[in-house]
Coordinates of C-alpha atoms in Angstrom, one line a residue:
M1089 CA 0.1 0.3 -0.2
P1090 CA 1.2 3.3 -0.8
T1091 CA 2.4 6.1 1.5
I1092 CA -1.1 7.9 2.7
M1093 CA 0.5 12.1 2.0
I1094 CA -2.5 13.5 3.3
N1095 CA -4.9 12.9 5.7
C1096 CA -8.5 14.6 6.2
N1097 CA -9.8 13.9 9.2
N1098 CA -13.5 14.9 10.2
L1099 CA -12.9 18.3 8.0
T1100 CA -16.3 20.9 8.8
I1101 CA -15.9 24.4 7.2
D1102 CA -19.3 26.3 8.6
F1103 CA -19.4 29.9 8.1
A1104 CA -22.4 31.4 10.9
G1105 CA -24.6 28.2 10.1
R1106 CA -23.8 27.7 6.2
Y1107 CA -21.2 24.6 6.0
L1108 CA -19.3 24.4 2.5
F1109 CA -18.5 20.7 3.3
K1110 CA -19.1 18.9 6.8
E1111 CA -17.6 15.6 8.4
V1112 CA -15.1 15.0 5.3
N1113 CA -12.6 12.2 5.5
L1114 CA -10.5 11.9 2.5
N1115 CA -6.7 10.3 2.3
L1116 CA -4.9 11.7 -0.5
L1117 CA -2.3 9.7 -1.8
P1118 CA 1.3 10.1 -3.9
R1119 CA 1.6 10.3 -7.6
N1120 CA -2.8 11.0 -7.9
R1121 CA -3.4 14.3 -9.7
Y1122 CA -6.9 15.4 -7.8
A1123 CA -8.8 17.7 -8.9
I1124 CA -10.9 19.9 -7.3
I1125 CA -14.5 20.6 -8.3
G1126 CA -17.2 22.7 -7.4
A1127 CA -19.7 25.7 -8.3
N1128 CA -18.6 29.0 -7.2
G1129 CA -18.3 29.7 -3.5
A1130 CA -18.6 25.7 -2.8
G1131 CA -15.0 26.2 -1.0
K1132 CA -12.6 25.0 -3.6
S1133 CA -9.9 27.6 -2.8
T1134 CA -11.3 26.8 0.4
F1135 CA -10.3 23.7 0.7
L1136 CA -6.7 24.3 -0.8
K1137 CA -6.0 26.9 1.8
L1138 CA -6.8 24.1 4.5
L1139 CA -4.6 22.1 2.9
S1140 CA -1.7 23.9 2.6
Q1141 CA -2.7 25.4 6.3
E1142 CA -3.0 29.0 6.0
E1143 CA -6.3 28.2 6.8
Q1144 CA -8.1 26.5 9.8
A1145 CA -11.3 24.2 9.8
S1146 CA -13.9 25.1 11.7
T1147 CA -13.7 21.6 13.6
G1148 CA -11.4 18.6 12.0
S1149 CA -7.6 18.0 11.0
V1150 CA -5.2 18.1 8.0
D1151 CA -3.0 15.7 8.9
I1152 CA 0.5 15.7 7.0
P1153 CA 3.7 14.0 7.2
K1154 CA 6.5 16.7 8.5
K1155 CA 9.2 15.5 6.2
A1156 CA 6.8 16.5 3.2
V1157 CA 8.0 19.1 0.9
L1158 CA 4.6 21.4 0.1
G1159 CA 4.9 23.8 -3.2
M1160 CA 2.0 26.2 -3.4
L1161 CA 1.2 28.6 -6.6
K1162 CA 1.1 32.1 -4.9
Q1163 CA -0.1 35.3 -6.4
D1164 CA 3.0 37.6 -4.1
H1165 CA 4.7 38.8 -7.1
F1166 CA 5.6 42.5 -5.2
R1167 CA 8.0 40.3 -3.2
Y1168 CA 10.2 39.6 -6.4
E1169 CA 9.4 42.5 -8.2
N1170 CA 13.4 44.1 -8.7
E1171 CA 14.8 40.5 -8.6
R1172 CA 15.7 39.0 -11.7
V1173 CA 13.5 36.5 -13.7
I1174 CA 15.6 33.1 -13.4
D1175 CA 16.4 33.7 -9.7
V1176 CA 12.7 34.3 -8.8
V1177 CA 12.2 31.1 -10.4
L1178 CA 15.9 29.2 -8.3
D1179 CA 14.2 30.8 -5.4
G1180 CA 12.0 27.9 -5.5
K1181 CA 14.3 25.7 -3.7
P1182 CA 15.7 28.3 -1.1
Q1183 CA 18.4 25.4 0.3
L1184 CA 20.0 25.8 -3.3
I1185 CA 20.1 29.2 -3.4
Q1186 CA 21.4 29.9 0.3
A1187 CA 24.2 27.2 -0.8
F1188 CA 25.2 29.0 -3.7
R1189 CA 25.5 32.0 -1.6
A1190 CA 27.6 30.3 0.6
K1191 CA 30.1 29.6 -1.3
E1192 CA 30.7 32.6 -3.2
E1193 CA 30.6 34.1 0.4
L1194 CA 33.7 31.6 1.1
L1195 CA 35.2 31.7 -2.2
T1196 CA 36.2 35.6 -1.5
K1197 CA 37.8 34.7 1.7
E1198 CA 41.9 36.1 1.0
E1199 CA 42.8 33.1 3.6
F1200 CA 41.8 29.6 2.8
G1201 CA 42.7 26.7 5.0
E1202 CA 41.3 23.1 6.0
A1203 CA 38.4 24.1 7.8
E1204 CA 37.4 26.3 4.3
C1205 CA 38.2 23.5 2.2
N1206 CA 36.3 21.3 4.2
L1207 CA 32.7 23.6 4.2
L1208 CA 33.7 24.5 0.2
G1209 CA 33.1 20.1 -0.1
E1210 CA 30.4 20.3 2.0
L1211 CA 28.8 22.7 -0.2
E1212 CA 29.3 21.1 -3.0
E1213 CA 28.1 17.9 -2.6
Q1214 CA 24.8 19.8 -1.1
I1215 CA 24.8 21.6 -4.6
A1216 CA 25.0 18.4 -6.5
Q1217 CA 22.3 16.6 -4.3
L1218 CA 20.1 19.4 -4.9
Q1219 CA 20.8 18.9 -9.4
G1220 CA 22.1 22.9 -8.6
Y1221 CA 24.4 22.5 -11.7
S1222 CA 21.6 21.8 -14.3
A1223 CA 19.3 24.4 -11.6
E1224 CA 19.7 27.3 -14.4
S1225 CA 19.1 25.0 -17.5
E1226 CA 16.2 23.1 -16.1
A1227 CA 14.3 26.7 -14.9
Q1228 CA 15.1 27.8 -18.1
T1229 CA 13.4 25.1 -19.5
I1230 CA 10.5 25.8 -17.6
L1231 CA 10.0 29.6 -18.4
Q1232 CA 10.1 28.9 -22.2
G1233 CA 7.4 25.9 -21.7
L1234 CA 5.2 28.1 -20.3
G1235 CA 6.1 30.9 -23.1
I1236 CA 7.9 33.1 -21.1
P1237 CA 10.8 33.9 -24.2
I1238 CA 14.4 33.9 -23.3
E1239 CA 16.0 36.9 -23.6
A1240 CA 13.2 38.0 -20.8
H1241 CA 14.8 35.6 -18.2
T1242 CA 17.8 37.5 -16.6
G1243 CA 15.4 40.7 -16.6
P1244 CA 13.0 42.0 -13.6
L1245 CA 10.5 40.3 -12.8
S1246 CA 8.7 44.3 -13.1
A1247 CA 9.3 44.0 -16.3
L1248 CA 6.7 41.8 -16.8
S1249 CA 3.1 41.8 -17.3
G1250 CA 0.8 40.6 -14.3
G1251 CA -0.4 37.6 -16.4
Y1252 CA 3.2 37.0 -17.0
K1253 CA 4.3 37.8 -13.4
L1254 CA 2.0 34.8 -12.4
R1255 CA 3.5 32.0 -14.7
V1256 CA 7.1 32.7 -13.3
L1257 CA 5.6 31.9 -9.6
L1258 CA 4.4 29.0 -12.0
A1259 CA 7.6 28.2 -12.5
Q1260 CA 8.7 28.6 -9.2
A1261 CA 6.2 26.5 -8.1
L1262 CA 6.9 23.7 -10.7
F1263 CA 10.5 23.7 -10.4
K1264 CA 10.3 23.5 -6.8
N1265 CA 9.2 19.8 -7.4
P1266 CA 7.8 19.3 -4.2
D1267 CA 6.3 16.2 -2.4
I1268 CA 3.0 18.0 -2.9
L1269 CA 1.8 20.3 -5.1
L1270 CA -1.3 22.8 -4.9
L1271 CA -2.3 25.1 -8.1
D1272 CA -5.3 27.1 -7.6
E1273 CA -6.7 28.0 -11.3
P1274 CA -3.0 27.5 -13.5
T1275 CA -4.2 27.9 -16.5
N1276 CA -5.0 31.2 -16.0
H1277 CA -3.3 33.5 -17.8
L1278 CA -1.5 30.8 -19.8
D1279 CA -2.1 30.6 -23.8
I1280 CA -3.3 27.4 -25.5
V1281 CA 0.3 26.3 -26.2
S1282 CA 1.2 26.8 -22.3
I1283 CA -1.6 24.8 -21.5
I1284 CA -0.7 21.9 -23.2
W1285 CA 3.0 22.1 -22.1
L1286 CA 1.9 22.7 -18.3
E1287 CA -0.8 19.4 -19.0
K1288 CA 2.5 17.1 -20.2
F1289 CA 4.7 18.4 -17.3
L1290 CA 2.7 17.5 -14.4
I1291 CA 1.6 14.2 -15.9
E1292 CA 4.8 13.4 -17.2
K1293 CA 7.5 15.5 -15.1
Y1294 CA 6.5 15.5 -11.3
T1295 CA 5.8 12.7 -9.5
G1296 CA 4.1 13.8 -6.3
L1297 CA 0.8 14.2 -4.9
L1298 CA -0.8 17.1 -6.9
I1299 CA -3.8 18.9 -6.0
F1300 CA -5.6 21.6 -8.4
V1301 CA -8.4 24.0 -8.8
S1302 CA -9.3 25.1 -12.7
H1303 CA -12.4 26.1 -15.0
D1304 CA -11.0 24.3 -17.8
K1305 CA -12.7 21.6 -18.3
Q1306 CA -9.8 19.9 -21.7
F1307 CA -7.3 20.3 -18.6
I1308 CA -8.8 18.6 -15.8
N1309 CA -10.1 15.9 -18.5
T1310 CA -6.5 15.6 -19.3
T1311 CA -4.1 15.8 -16.1
A1312 CA -6.7 14.9 -13.1
N1313 CA -6.9 10.6 -12.2
V1314 CA -9.0 11.8 -9.7
I1315 CA -12.0 14.0 -9.2
L1316 CA -12.7 15.8 -5.5
D1317 CA -16.2 16.9 -6.4
I1318 CA -17.1 19.7 -3.5
D1319 CA -21.2 19.2 -3.2
Y1320 CA -24.0 18.1 -1.0
E1321 CA -22.0 19.4 1.9
T1322 CA -19.3 17.1 1.4
I1323 CA -16.1 16.4 -0.8
T1324 CA -17.0 13.4 -2.9
P1325 CA -13.2 11.6 -4.7
Y1326 CA -14.0 10.0 -8.0
P1327 CA -11.4 8.1 -9.2
G1328 CA -10.9 8.9 -13.4
N1329 CA -10.7 11.7 -15.3
F1330 CA -13.9 14.6 -15.6
D1331 CA -15.8 12.9 -18.0
N1332 CA -15.8 9.6 -15.9
F1333 CA -17.1 11.9 -12.6
M1334 CA -19.6 13.1 -15.0
N1335 CA -21.4 9.5 -15.5
K1336 CA -20.9 7.9 -12.2
K1337 CA -22.4 11.0 -10.5
A1338 CA -25.7 11.1 -12.9
E1339 CA -25.3 7.1 -12.3
A1340 CA -25.4 7.8 -8.7
L1341 CA -28.4 10.4 -8.5
L1342 CA -30.3 7.9 -10.4
Q1343 CA -30.1 5.3 -8.2
M1344 CA -30.4 7.4 -4.9
E1345 CA -33.4 8.9 -7.3
Q1346 CA -34.5 5.1 -7.5
E1347 CA -33.8 4.2 -4.2
L1348 CA -35.9 6.8 -2.3
A1349 CA -38.9 5.6 -5.2
N1350 CA -38.7 2.3 -4.3
K1351 CA -38.9 3.0 -0.7
Q1352 CA -42.0 5.1 -1.2
E1353 CA -43.8 2.9 -3.2
K1354 CA -43.3 0.5 -0.4
I1355 CA -44.7 2.5 1.9
A1356 CA -47.1 3.5 0.1
A1357 CA -48.1 -0.3 0.0
M1358 CA -48.3 -0.8 3.3
Q1359 CA -50.0 1.6 4.4
S1360 CA -52.8 0.9 1.5
F1361 CA -52.6 -2.7 3.9
V1362 CA -53.1 -0.9 7.1
D1363 CA -56.5 1.8 5.9
R1364 CA -57.8 -1.2 4.4
F1365 CA -57.9 -3.8 7.0
G1366 CA -56.2 -1.8 10.4
A1367 CA -59.7 -2.0 11.7
K1368 CA -60.4 -5.5 11.4
A1369 CA -59.9 -7.8 14.3
S1370 CA -58.6 -10.4 11.9
K1371 CA -56.2 -8.5 10.1
A1372 CA -55.2 -6.4 12.9
K1373 CA -51.8 -8.3 13.9
Q1374 CA -51.1 -8.1 10.0
A1375 CA -51.7 -3.9 10.2
A1376 CA -49.8 -3.3 13.4
S1377 CA -46.6 -5.0 11.6
R1378 CA -46.6 -2.8 8.4
M1379 CA -47.1 0.0 10.5
K1380 CA -43.8 -0.9 12.3
M1381 CA -42.2 -1.2 9.2
I1382 CA -43.1 1.8 7.6
E1383 CA -41.9 3.3 10.6
R1384 CA -38.6 1.7 10.2
I1385 CA -38.0 2.9 6.8
E1386 CA -35.4 5.9 6.6
I1387 CA -36.5 8.1 4.0
T1388 CA -33.6 10.5 3.2
D1389 CA -34.0 13.6 1.0
I1390 CA -32.0 13.8 -1.9
K1391 CA -30.2 17.4 -1.8
N1392 CA -30.3 19.8 -4.6
S1393 CA -26.7 20.6 -5.8
S1394 CA -25.0 23.5 -5.5
R1395 CA -24.6 23.9 -8.9
V1396 CA -27.1 25.8 -11.5
A1397 CA -26.4 26.4 -14.9
P1398 CA -27.1 30.1 -16.2
N1399 CA -29.0 30.4 -18.9
F1400 CA -26.9 32.4 -21.9
A1401 CA -29.5 32.8 -24.4
F1402 CA -28.9 35.4 -26.2
P1403 CA -31.9 37.8 -28.1
S1404 CA -31.0 39.6 -31.5
D1405 CA -33.8 42.5 -32.7
R1406 CA -32.8 41.8 -36.1
P1407 CA -30.7 39.6 -38.4
T1408 CA -27.2 40.7 -40.6
G1409 CA -26.9 40.8 -43.7
K1410 CA -25.0 38.0 -45.2
L1411 CA -21.7 39.7 -45.3
V1412 CA -21.0 40.7 -41.9
L1413 CA -17.6 42.3 -41.8
E1414 CA -14.8 42.5 -43.9
A1415 CA -10.8 43.3 -43.0
K1416 CA -8.2 44.4 -45.9
E1417 CA -4.4 43.9 -45.8
L1418 CA -4.6 45.2 -41.8
S1419 CA -1.2 46.1 -40.3
H1420 CA -0.4 47.0 -36.9
A1421 CA 2.9 47.8 -34.4
Y1422 CA 3.4 48.0 -30.6
G1423 CA 6.2 50.8 -30.6
D1424 CA 8.9 48.8 -32.0
R1425 CA 7.1 45.5 -32.4
T1426 CA 5.4 44.2 -35.4
L1427 CA 1.6 42.4 -34.3
F1428 CA 0.4 41.4 -37.3
M1429 CA 0.6 42.0 -41.0
N1430 CA -2.0 42.1 -43.9
L1431 CA -4.3 40.5 -42.1
S1432 CA -7.8 39.6 -44.3
F1433 CA -10.5 37.6 -43.4
I1434 CA -14.4 38.3 -44.6
I1435 CA -17.1 36.8 -41.7
Q1436 CA -20.4 35.4 -43.5
R1437 CA -23.4 35.6 -41.3
G1438 CA -24.2 33.0 -38.6
A1439 CA -20.2 32.4 -38.6
K1440 CA -18.4 31.7 -35.0
L1441 CA -15.0 33.1 -35.3
A1442 CA -12.6 31.9 -33.0
V1443 CA -9.4 34.2 -32.4
I1444 CA -6.4 31.8 -31.0
G1445 CA -2.5 32.1 -30.8
P1446 CA 0.2 32.8 -28.1
N1447 CA -0.4 35.7 -25.7
G1448 CA 1.4 38.8 -27.0
V1449 CA 0.7 38.0 -31.1
G1450 CA -2.4 41.0 -31.2
K1451 CA -5.7 39.5 -30.7
S1452 CA -7.1 41.4 -27.9
T1453 CA -5.5 44.4 -30.1
L1454 CA -7.3 43.0 -32.9
L1455 CA -11.1 43.1 -31.7
K1456 CA -10.7 46.9 -30.1
I1457 CA -9.3 47.4 -33.9
L1458 CA -13.0 46.4 -35.2
L1459 CA -14.2 48.1 -32.6
D1460 CA -12.7 51.4 -33.4
Q1461 CA -11.4 51.7 -30.3
V1462 CA -7.6 51.7 -31.5
Q1463 CA -6.9 53.2 -34.8
V1464 CA -4.5 50.6 -37.0
E1465 CA -2.5 51.6 -38.5
I1466 CA -2.9 50.2 -42.2
G1467 CA -4.9 48.6 -43.8
D1468 CA -9.3 48.7 -44.0
Y1469 CA -12.0 47.3 -42.4
K1470 CA -16.3 47.3 -42.7
W1471 CA -19.0 46.2 -40.9
T1472 CA -22.2 45.3 -42.5
E1473 CA -24.7 48.6 -42.3
T1474 CA -27.0 46.2 -40.0
A1475 CA -24.6 45.1 -37.4
K1476 CA -25.4 45.4 -34.1
I1477 CA -22.7 44.7 -31.8
G1478 CA -22.2 43.5 -28.4
Y1479 CA -19.4 43.7 -26.8
F1480 CA -17.5 41.6 -23.5
A1481 CA -14.0 43.3 -22.3
Q1482 CA -11.5 41.3 -21.2
D1483 CA -10.8 44.2 -18.8
F1484 CA -14.8 44.6 -17.8
H1485 CA -14.7 45.9 -14.3
H1486 CA -13.5 49.8 -15.6
L1487 CA -17.3 49.4 -17.0
L1488 CA -18.8 49.0 -13.7
D1489 CA -19.4 51.3 -10.7
P1490 CA -18.9 49.4 -7.4
N1491 CA -21.6 51.9 -5.4
Q1492 CA -24.8 51.2 -8.0
S1493 CA -27.1 47.9 -7.1
L1494 CA -26.9 45.8 -10.2
L1495 CA -30.7 46.6 -11.1
Q1496 CA -29.3 50.6 -11.1
W1497 CA -26.5 49.5 -13.1
L1498 CA -27.7 47.1 -16.2
C1499 CA -30.8 49.9 -16.5
D1500 CA -28.4 52.7 -16.7
A1501 CA -26.3 50.9 -19.0
V1502 CA -29.1 49.4 -21.5
P1503 CA -31.1 52.8 -21.3
G1504 CA -35.1 52.1 -22.5
S1505 CA -34.6 49.0 -20.9
S1506 CA -37.8 48.2 -18.6
E1507 CA -37.1 47.3 -15.3
M1508 CA -39.2 43.8 -16.0
A1509 CA -36.7 43.3 -18.8
A1510 CA -33.6 44.0 -16.6
R1511 CA -34.6 41.8 -13.6
K1512 CA -35.7 38.7 -15.9
A1513 CA -31.9 39.2 -17.6
L1514 CA -30.5 39.0 -14.2
G1515 CA -32.8 35.5 -13.7
Q1516 CA -30.8 34.3 -16.2
M1517 CA -27.2 34.9 -14.7
L1518 CA -28.9 33.2 -11.6
F1519 CA -29.2 36.3 -10.0
S1520 CA -32.7 36.3 -8.3
G1521 CA -35.1 38.4 -6.0
A1522 CA -33.4 40.3 -3.9
D1523 CA -29.9 39.6 -4.9
A1524 CA -30.5 42.8 -7.8
N1525 CA -30.3 45.1 -5.3
K1526 CA -26.6 44.4 -4.6
K1527 CA -23.7 46.3 -4.6
I1528 CA -21.2 45.6 -7.5
K1529 CA -18.4 46.1 -4.6
V1530 CA -19.5 42.5 -2.9
L1531 CA -19.5 40.2 -6.1
S1532 CA -17.2 38.3 -7.1
G1533 CA -15.4 38.4 -10.4
G1534 CA -17.2 35.6 -11.7
E1535 CA -20.3 37.5 -10.7
C1536 CA -19.4 40.2 -12.6
A1537 CA -18.4 38.7 -16.0
R1538 CA -22.7 37.5 -15.2
L1539 CA -23.4 41.1 -14.8
I1540 CA -22.0 42.0 -18.4
F1541 CA -23.3 38.9 -20.3
A1542 CA -27.0 40.5 -18.8
K1543 CA -26.3 43.5 -19.9
L1544 CA -25.6 41.6 -23.6
F1545 CA -29.1 39.8 -23.7
L1546 CA -30.6 43.5 -23.3
E1547 CA -29.2 44.9 -26.3
K1548 CA -30.3 42.1 -28.2
C1549 CA -27.2 42.6 -30.5
N1550 CA -26.3 40.6 -34.1
V1551 CA -23.1 40.1 -33.5
L1552 CA -21.2 39.9 -30.3
V1553 CA -17.5 40.6 -29.8
L1554 CA -16.2 38.4 -27.0
D1555 CA -12.1 38.7 -25.5
E1556 CA -11.7 35.9 -22.4
P1557 CA -15.1 35.7 -21.4
T1558 CA -14.6 31.9 -19.7
N1559 CA -11.7 34.0 -17.3
H1560 CA -14.0 34.0 -14.4
L1561 CA -16.5 31.4 -15.0
D1562 CA -16.9 28.0 -13.4
L1563 CA -17.4 25.0 -15.4
E1564 CA -21.2 24.7 -14.9
A1565 CA -21.2 28.7 -16.5
I1566 CA -18.5 27.9 -19.5
E1567 CA -20.7 24.8 -20.6
G1568 CA -23.6 27.2 -20.3
L1569 CA -22.3 29.7 -22.3
A1570 CA -21.1 27.7 -25.0
D1571 CA -24.7 26.3 -25.3
G1572 CA -25.6 30.0 -25.9
L1573 CA -23.5 31.2 -28.4
R1574 CA -23.8 27.9 -30.2
E1575 CA -27.3 28.1 -30.7
F1576 CA -27.4 32.0 -30.9
T1577 CA -28.2 32.8 -34.7
G1578 CA -26.2 35.9 -35.2
T1579 CA -22.5 36.3 -35.4
V1580 CA -19.6 35.7 -32.8
I1581 CA -16.0 36.8 -32.7
F1582 CA -14.4 35.4 -30.1
V1583 CA -10.8 35.1 -28.3
S1584 CA -10.2 32.8 -26.1
H1585 CA -7.6 30.1 -24.5
N1586 CA -10.3 27.7 -23.9
R1587 CA -9.8 24.7 -25.7
F1588 CA -14.0 23.1 -24.6
L1589 CA -15.3 26.7 -25.7
I1590 CA -13.6 26.8 -29.1
S1591 CA -13.9 23.4 -29.5
N1592 CA -17.5 23.8 -28.7
V1593 CA -18.8 26.6 -30.6
A1594 CA -16.7 28.0 -33.4
N1595 CA -16.5 26.8 -37.4
H1596 CA -13.9 29.7 -38.6
I1597 CA -10.3 29.5 -36.9
L1598 CA -7.9 32.4 -37.7
A1599 CA -5.1 31.5 -35.9
M1600 CA -2.4 34.0 -35.3
D1601 CA 1.2 34.0 -34.4
R1602 CA 4.3 36.4 -34.3
E1603 CA 3.9 38.6 -37.3
S1604 CA 1.5 35.1 -39.6
F1605 CA -1.8 34.2 -39.3
E1606 CA -4.3 31.9 -41.0
V1607 CA -7.8 31.6 -41.7
Y1608 CA -9.7 28.0 -41.0
P1609 CA -13.3 27.8 -42.3
G1610 CA -13.8 24.6 -40.2
T1611 CA -14.2 23.5 -36.6
Y1612 CA -11.3 23.4 -33.7
D1613 CA -10.5 20.1 -34.2
E1614 CA -10.4 19.9 -37.7
Y1615 CA -8.2 22.5 -37.7
N1616 CA -6.0 20.4 -35.5
N1617 CA -6.5 17.6 -37.4
R1618 CA -5.1 18.9 -40.8
T1619 CA -2.3 21.0 -39.1
S1620 CA -0.7 18.0 -37.4
A1621 CA -1.8 15.2 -40.1

């Protein structure tokens, strides 16, 4: 039997009488890759913090061997702002850094006697045990795999954007190669190429106990071999990947419903006998026996799942013309760096165009150009006169007034909308009743994103332009969005790194790379099969 790396004993999280989960008992084993899933607010990040011992449970305990090395993706890049990127990664092994520094300090001494020679030998042995002489090469490999170009490795962390800083911290956690690795949304800010690299690294290179939270269904499906499902106020392990989990959970629910129906049918039959013959002396003994049997049958209500999918139904007032958009030889640069050159494409009514490619190639900039938010340097584009465009911006938070209520902001954002229509749109996004009067400042990132979608419903557009729409959404919302976009009768142009969304929505692909592009008239799977053939 394998050694148990983490024991969770009777874990309970109680927020003022509301249980996230209670009396949870789990044994998390080495070499397994656990994906924690659940609705927004179910307690996924809280569970990770319990495992890292950043937080304490209401009751119960988490037992981890004292010698176990714990690694966690922490979003604390501010402490490294002035350090070289490569040094931030190497800091994942502080013992190695200390050994190198001690060696450097020792070699500066003018007098070098027997004691210094012995100490130098000990330091060399320690560095060798920690693979110190291949450490920089290993760190560079991880950084490049995560999409950070080699020329940035020796520059300061402060020179990188926020998303790339988080990649460096992810590289630090991976370089540490801990016994237990905890990752909270590791694919955020990664492009598709980097996500695929990370999947391969975690499956082929990392040999410890991996526990992660993710809203990327394909990443979960590829990486996890056990699902930890937070639902019904407990945490249930399901061996296998996400698809297997969905099948097993559906089977378990069906079995519970069948058992409940069988019990109710049995009770009804016995109660009928009691009602018919309870007053007859000849049957009284049998009736009393059946009453006792009814009393012994336990009826356990099936709890409602915490998972509820929003309803992404996008209405539109009228269709567009057949030719929705024509872009001719667009070229644009950012400073001295060319983003794209001679980019041309046309979009017909009903097209669902996914714009894909590495970070930094100008995908978001292209959308802003098409929306007249950025002036293109060279080239031209033309929308059909009947196009009514709705836009989901990646950086949508600046649109929201934190001091307004959801209902007030929505009515102001779409003038002419009735309160009834606004409430209906909010209801589609799971804001019901009194939720409409909440202040925006108390919303989570996912709730804010759903509020923006409620605005799009009210606008009744026939063209949707979406920039990373899944960034803050949970698995259920992402599936609902894919369904809604697929059923939308208008035209969609969207930038995404979420392969599930792309695979389930796109019927055209615009693949952008460094100063090159390709327009492919087909699905993402067809595009991949063609390029890999």
